[in-house]
Coordinates of C-alpha atoms in Angstrom, one line a residue:
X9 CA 87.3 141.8 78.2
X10 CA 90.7 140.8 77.3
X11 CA 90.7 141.9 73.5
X12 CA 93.8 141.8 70.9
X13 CA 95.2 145.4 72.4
X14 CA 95.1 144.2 75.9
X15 CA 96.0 140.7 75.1
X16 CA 99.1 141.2 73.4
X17 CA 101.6 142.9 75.8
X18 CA 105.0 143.2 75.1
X19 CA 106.5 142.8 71.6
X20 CA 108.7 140.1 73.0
X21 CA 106.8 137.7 74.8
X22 CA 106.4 134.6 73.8
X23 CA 103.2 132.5 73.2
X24 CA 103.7 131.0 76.6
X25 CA 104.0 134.4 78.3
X26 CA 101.2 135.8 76.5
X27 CA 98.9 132.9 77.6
X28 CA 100.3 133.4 81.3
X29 CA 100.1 137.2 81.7
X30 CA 96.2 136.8 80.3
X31 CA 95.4 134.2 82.8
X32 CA 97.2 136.4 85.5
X33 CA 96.1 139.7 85.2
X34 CA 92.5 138.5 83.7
X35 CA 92.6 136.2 87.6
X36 CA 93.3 139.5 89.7
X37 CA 91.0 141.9 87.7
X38 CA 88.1 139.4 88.5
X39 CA 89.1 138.7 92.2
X40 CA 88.8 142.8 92.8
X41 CA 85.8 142.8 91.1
X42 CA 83.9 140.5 93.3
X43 CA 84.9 141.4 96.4
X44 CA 83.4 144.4 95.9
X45 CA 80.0 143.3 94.3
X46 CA 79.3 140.3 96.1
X47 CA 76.6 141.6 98.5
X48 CA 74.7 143.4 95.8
X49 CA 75.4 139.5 94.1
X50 CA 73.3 137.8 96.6
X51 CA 71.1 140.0 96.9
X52 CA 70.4 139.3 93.2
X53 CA 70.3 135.4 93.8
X54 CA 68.1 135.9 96.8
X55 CA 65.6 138.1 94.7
X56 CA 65.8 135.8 91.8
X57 CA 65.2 132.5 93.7
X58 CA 61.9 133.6 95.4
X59 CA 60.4 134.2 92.2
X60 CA 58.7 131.1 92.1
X61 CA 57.2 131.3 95.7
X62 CA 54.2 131.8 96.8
X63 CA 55.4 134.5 99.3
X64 CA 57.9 136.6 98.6
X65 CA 60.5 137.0 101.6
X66 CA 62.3 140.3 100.4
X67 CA 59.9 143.4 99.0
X68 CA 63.2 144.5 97.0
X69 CA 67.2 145.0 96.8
X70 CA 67.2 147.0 99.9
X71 CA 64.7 145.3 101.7
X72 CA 67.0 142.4 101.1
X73 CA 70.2 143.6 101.8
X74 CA 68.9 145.3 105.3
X75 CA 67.5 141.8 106.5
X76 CA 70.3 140.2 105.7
X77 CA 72.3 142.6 107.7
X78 CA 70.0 142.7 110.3
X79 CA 69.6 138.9 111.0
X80 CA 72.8 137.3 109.5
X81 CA 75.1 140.4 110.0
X82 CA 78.2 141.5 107.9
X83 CA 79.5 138.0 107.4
X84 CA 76.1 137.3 106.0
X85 CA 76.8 139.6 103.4
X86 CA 79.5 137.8 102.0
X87 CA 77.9 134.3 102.3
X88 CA 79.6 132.0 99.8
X89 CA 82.1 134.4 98.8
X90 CA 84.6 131.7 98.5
X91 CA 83.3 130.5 95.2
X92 CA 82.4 133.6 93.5
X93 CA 85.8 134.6 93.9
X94 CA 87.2 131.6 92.4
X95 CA 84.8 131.7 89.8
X96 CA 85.9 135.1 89.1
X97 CA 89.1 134.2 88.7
X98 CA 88.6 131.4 87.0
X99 CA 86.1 133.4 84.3
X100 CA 88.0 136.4 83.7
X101 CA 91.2 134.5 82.9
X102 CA 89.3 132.2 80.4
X103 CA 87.4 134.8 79.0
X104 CA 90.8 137.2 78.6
X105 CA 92.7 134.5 76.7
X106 CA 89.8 133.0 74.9
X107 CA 89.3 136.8 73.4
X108 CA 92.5 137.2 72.5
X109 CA 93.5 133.8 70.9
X110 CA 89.9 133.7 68.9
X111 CA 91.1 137.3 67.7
X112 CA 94.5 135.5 66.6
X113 CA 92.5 132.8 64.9
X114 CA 89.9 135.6 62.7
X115 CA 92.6 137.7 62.0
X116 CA 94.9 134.6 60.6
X117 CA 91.7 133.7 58.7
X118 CA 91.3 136.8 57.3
X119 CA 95.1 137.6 56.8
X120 CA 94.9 140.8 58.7
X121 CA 98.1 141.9 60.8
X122 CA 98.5 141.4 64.8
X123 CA 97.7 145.4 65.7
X124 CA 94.8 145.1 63.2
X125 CA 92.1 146.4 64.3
X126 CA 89.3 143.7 63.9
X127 CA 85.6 145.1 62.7
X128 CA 83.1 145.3 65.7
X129 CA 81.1 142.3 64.2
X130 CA 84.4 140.1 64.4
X131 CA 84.9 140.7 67.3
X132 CA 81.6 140.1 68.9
X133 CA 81.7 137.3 67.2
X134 CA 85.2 136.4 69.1
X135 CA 83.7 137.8 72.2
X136 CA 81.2 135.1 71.9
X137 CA 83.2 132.0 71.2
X138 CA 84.9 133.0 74.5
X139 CA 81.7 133.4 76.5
X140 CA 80.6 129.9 75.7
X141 CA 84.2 128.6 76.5
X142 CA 83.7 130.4 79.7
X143 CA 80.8 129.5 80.6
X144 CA 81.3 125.6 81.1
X145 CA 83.9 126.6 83.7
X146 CA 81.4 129.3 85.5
X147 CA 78.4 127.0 86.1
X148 CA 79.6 124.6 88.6
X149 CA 81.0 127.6 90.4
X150 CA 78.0 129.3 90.2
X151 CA 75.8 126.2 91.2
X152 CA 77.8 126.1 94.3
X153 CA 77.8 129.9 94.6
X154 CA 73.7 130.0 94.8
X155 CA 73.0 127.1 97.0
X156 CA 75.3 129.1 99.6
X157 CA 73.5 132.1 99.2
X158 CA 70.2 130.6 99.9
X159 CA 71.1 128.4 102.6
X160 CA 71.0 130.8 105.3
X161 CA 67.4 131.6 104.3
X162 CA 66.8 127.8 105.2
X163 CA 68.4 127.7 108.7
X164 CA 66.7 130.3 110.5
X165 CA 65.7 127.9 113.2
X166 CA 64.4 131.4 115.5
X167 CA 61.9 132.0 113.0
X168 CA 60.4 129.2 111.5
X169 CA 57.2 126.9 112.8
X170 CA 55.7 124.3 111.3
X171 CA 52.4 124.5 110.1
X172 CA 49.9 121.9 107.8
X173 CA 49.6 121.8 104.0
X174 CA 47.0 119.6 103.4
X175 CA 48.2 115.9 104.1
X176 CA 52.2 117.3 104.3
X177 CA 53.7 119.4 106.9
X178 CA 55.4 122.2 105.1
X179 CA 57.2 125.2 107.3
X180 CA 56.2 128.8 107.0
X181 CA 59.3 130.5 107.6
X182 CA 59.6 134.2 108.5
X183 CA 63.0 135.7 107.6
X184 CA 63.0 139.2 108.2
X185 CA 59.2 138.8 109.5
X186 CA 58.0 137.5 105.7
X187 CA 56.7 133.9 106.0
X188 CA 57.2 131.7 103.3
X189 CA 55.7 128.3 103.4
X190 CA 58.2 126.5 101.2
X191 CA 61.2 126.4 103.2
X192 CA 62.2 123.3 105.6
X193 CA 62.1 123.6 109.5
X194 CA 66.4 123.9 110.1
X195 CA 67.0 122.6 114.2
X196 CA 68.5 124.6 116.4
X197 CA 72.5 123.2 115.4
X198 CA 71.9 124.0 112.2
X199 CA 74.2 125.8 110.6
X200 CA 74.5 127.1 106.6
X201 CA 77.3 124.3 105.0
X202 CA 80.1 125.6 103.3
X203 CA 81.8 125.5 99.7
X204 CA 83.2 121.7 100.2
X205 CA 80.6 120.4 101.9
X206 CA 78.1 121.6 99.1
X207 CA 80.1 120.6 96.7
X208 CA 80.0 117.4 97.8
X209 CA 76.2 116.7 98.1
X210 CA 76.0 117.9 94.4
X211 CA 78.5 115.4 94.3
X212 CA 76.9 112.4 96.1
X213 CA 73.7 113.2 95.0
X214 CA 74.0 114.1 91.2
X215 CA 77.2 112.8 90.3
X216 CA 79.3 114.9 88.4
X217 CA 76.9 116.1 85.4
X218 CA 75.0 117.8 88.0
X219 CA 77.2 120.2 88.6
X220 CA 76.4 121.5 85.3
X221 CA 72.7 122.0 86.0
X222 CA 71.7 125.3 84.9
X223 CA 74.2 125.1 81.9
X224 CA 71.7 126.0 79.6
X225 CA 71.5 129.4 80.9
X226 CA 75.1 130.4 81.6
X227 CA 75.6 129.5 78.1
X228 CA 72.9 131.5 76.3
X229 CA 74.1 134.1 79.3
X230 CA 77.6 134.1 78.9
X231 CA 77.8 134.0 74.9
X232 CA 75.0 136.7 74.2
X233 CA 76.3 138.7 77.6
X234 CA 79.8 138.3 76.1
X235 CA 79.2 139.9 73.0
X236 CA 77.4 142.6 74.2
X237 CA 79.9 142.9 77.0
X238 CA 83.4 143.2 75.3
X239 CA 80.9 144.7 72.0
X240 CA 80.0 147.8 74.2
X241 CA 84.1 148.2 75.7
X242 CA 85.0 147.8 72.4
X243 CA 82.9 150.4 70.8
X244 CA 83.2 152.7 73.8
X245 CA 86.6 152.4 73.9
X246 CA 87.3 152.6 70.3
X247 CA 85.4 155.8 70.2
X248 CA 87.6 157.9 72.5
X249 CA 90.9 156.4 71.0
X250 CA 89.8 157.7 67.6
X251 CA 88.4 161.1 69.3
X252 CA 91.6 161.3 70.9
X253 CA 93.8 160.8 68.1
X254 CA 91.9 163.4 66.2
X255 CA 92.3 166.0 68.9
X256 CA 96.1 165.2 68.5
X257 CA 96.1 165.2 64.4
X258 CA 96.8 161.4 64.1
X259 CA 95.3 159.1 61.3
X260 CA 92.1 157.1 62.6
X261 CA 93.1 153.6 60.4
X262 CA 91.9 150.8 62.4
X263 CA 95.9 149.8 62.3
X264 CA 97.0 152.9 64.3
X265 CA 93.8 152.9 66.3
X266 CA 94.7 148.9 67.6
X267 CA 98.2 150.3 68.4
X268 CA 96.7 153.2 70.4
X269 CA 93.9 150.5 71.9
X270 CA 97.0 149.1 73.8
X271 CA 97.9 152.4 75.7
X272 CA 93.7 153.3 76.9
X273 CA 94.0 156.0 79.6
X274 CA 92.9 154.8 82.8
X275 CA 89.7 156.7 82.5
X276 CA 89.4 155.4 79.2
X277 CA 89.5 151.9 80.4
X278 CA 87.3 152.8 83.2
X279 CA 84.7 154.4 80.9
X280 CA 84.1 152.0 78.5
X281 CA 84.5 148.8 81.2
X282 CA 81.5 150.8 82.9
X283 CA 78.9 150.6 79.9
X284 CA 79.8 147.1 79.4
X285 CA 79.0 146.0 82.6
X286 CA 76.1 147.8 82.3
X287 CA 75.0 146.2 78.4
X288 CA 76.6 142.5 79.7
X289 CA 73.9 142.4 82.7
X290 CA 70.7 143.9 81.2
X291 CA 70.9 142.1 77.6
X292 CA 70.2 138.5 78.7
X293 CA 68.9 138.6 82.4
X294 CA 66.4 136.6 82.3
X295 CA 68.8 133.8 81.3
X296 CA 70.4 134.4 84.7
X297 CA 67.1 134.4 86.7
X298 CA 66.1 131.1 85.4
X299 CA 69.5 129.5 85.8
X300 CA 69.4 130.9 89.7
X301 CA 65.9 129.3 90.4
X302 CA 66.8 125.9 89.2
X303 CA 70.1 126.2 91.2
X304 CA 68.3 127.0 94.2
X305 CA 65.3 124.7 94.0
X306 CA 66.2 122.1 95.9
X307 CA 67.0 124.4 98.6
X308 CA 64.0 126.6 98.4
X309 CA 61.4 124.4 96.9
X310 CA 61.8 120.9 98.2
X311 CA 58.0 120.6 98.7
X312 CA 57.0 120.8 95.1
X313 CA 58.2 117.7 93.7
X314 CA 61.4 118.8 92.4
X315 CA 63.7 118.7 95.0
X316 CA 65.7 116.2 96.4
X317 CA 65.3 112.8 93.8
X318 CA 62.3 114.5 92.0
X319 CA 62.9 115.5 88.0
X320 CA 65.6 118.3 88.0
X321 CA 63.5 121.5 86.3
X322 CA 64.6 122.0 82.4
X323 CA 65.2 125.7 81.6
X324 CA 62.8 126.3 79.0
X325 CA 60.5 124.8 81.6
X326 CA 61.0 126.8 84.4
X327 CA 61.3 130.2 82.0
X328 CA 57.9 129.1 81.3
X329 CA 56.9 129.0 85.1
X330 CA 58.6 132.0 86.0
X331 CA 56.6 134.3 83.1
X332 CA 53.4 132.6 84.0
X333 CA 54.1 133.8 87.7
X334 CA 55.6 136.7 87.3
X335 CA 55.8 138.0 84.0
X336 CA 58.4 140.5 82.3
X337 CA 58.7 141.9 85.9
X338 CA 59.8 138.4 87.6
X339 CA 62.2 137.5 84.9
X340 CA 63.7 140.7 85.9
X341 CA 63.8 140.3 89.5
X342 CA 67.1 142.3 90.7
X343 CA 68.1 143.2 87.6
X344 CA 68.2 147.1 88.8
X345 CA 70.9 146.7 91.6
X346 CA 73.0 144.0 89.5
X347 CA 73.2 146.8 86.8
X348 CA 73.7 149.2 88.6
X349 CA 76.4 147.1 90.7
X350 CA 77.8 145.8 87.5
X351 CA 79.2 149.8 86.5
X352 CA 81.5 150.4 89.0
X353 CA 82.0 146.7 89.1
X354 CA 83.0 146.3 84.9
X355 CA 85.2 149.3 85.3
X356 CA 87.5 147.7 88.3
X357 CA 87.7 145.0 86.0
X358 CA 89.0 146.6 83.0
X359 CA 91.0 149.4 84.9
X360 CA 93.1 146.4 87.0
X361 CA 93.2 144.6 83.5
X362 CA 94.6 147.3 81.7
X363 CA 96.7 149.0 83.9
X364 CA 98.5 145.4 85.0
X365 CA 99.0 145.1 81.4
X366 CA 100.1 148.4 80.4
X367 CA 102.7 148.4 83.3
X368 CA 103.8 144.9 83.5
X369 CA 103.9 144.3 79.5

């Protein structure tokens, strides 16, 4: 998101600045963002994480977000909102400086000037250098983020009875009046844990290198997604620059169009932030589906083996489990609402962005 025309700010900031206002502005951009797309977030999770059962609990995205209205209420609609948040933070600001300084480093390579404006291919390919950067930060946060979201769907002591698999005693669980026979019975006290306290189970449990679990797929997520996500602004954006300056008689040389690229219009910002939300979320889903189901499996799945001190799933392994139960379709589960979420979302992202920078140097 944070590219060399947003990254650069005023002519007479130093390094230091630089590095600060990208971390800054990058942190609040992200932090609007998510408050405003978390719901249709855990609705994503939620769909995404009954993949692999043998009932599903939700019929779709609105199905889901009415039952969690209806039995958890308002505050269950922001259910681990702590973490996303500072994950959002956390991921804007790392992906904003990592885009600009991996600019720096291509265009020092290359000998090109600071208001060059670097070929697409560059910088997708500094777009996703910063996306793997990023996406060791964003998987702890994320781990944390899912097990939250799920963990209501476990303690719904008013609708769940046990019943007998075989020689084990599973729980059929009705949330929303859809059982599902792979969740635990929760008593009566329980109630869902919060960030800390799930952070440290991971903790106690794991160690520390299972916080990463699910790594695999933030990565291939974050560095193909990253590409296609600050790809698509770029392109976007680049196109109305160039179709403005036309419309005002000015050269099109990627040198003036990287000075113009500084000053984007708000709608401009707003425009092209919008497709690449859209291109970010659609182009690798399925990476994200997979990495939700093994974050939420002990949670979810504890009957099958690989729950608490079974073997932890591999991604390749459950992408193969998920096809084979759900085909093209499952990998995609709630892939329509996070796109369409992800518009409005991606534009607040690069609109705060680039205005904070545009005002504020």
């Amino acid at each position: 998101m944070a590219n060399e025309h947003h990254g650069v700010g005023g002519g007479g900031d130093s390094g230091a600045v630089k590095v600060a206002k990208d971390i800054l502005f990058g942190g609040v951009a992200g932090m609007v963002s998510k408050v405003f797309e978390h719901p249709f977030d855990l609705t994503k999770v939620r769909l995404q994480a009954q993949v692999l059962d043998s009932t599903a609990r939700f019929s779709g995205p609105l199905d889901c977000l009415y039952k969690t209205w209806k039995y958890e209420g308002f505050r269950g609609l922001y259910r681990g909102l702590p973490a996303p948040v500072t994950g959002a933070m956390a991921e804007n600001a790392s992906l904003f400086l990592s885009y600009r300084e991996l600019q720096n480093v291509v265009k020092s390579l290359t000998g090109k000037q600071a208001d060059y404006q670097l070929p697409l291919g560059q910088l997708m390919i500094a777009a996703a250098g910063a996306g793997a950067i990023t996406s060791f930060i964003l998987t702890p946060v994320e781990l944390v983020k899912c097990k939250m979201q799920v963990s209501q769907l476990v303690a719904q002591p008013s609708m769940a009875a046990p019943t007998s698999v075989g020689a084990a005693t599973a729980t059929v669980a009705a949330v929303g009046g859809i059982p599902s026979s792979s969740l635990p019975h929760a008593p009566a006290s329980t109630k869902p844990p919060g960030p800390i306290a799930v952070l440290a189970s991971i903790l106690r449990t794991t160690g520390i290198r299972g916080l990463w679990l699910g790594q695999t797929g933030t990565l291939i997520r974050e560095t193909g997604g990253g590409a296609a996500w600050f790809g698509t602004k770029e392109y976007v954006a680049n196109i109305l620059v160039r179709k403005r300056l036309t419309e005002q008689g000015l050269p099109t040389d990627p040198v003036t169009v990287g000075v113009h690229m500084k000053d984007l219009k708000a709608w401009e910002s707003a425009v092209s932030g919008a497709f690449a939300g859209a291109m970010f979320n659609f182009v690798l889903f399925p990476a994200d589906t997979v990495k939700s189901a093994m974050q939420t499996e002990e949670e979810l799945r504890p009957l099958t083996g690989r729950g608490t001190g079974g073997p932890k799933p591999s991604f390749f392994g459950t992408f193969r489990e998920m096809y084979g139960k759900g085909g093209i379709r499952g990998l995609y589960a709630g892939c329509g609402i996070t796109v369409a979420r992800s518009i409005p979302s991606s534009a607040i992202i690069f609109l705060t962005f680039d205005g904070l920078t545009k005002y504020f140097g």
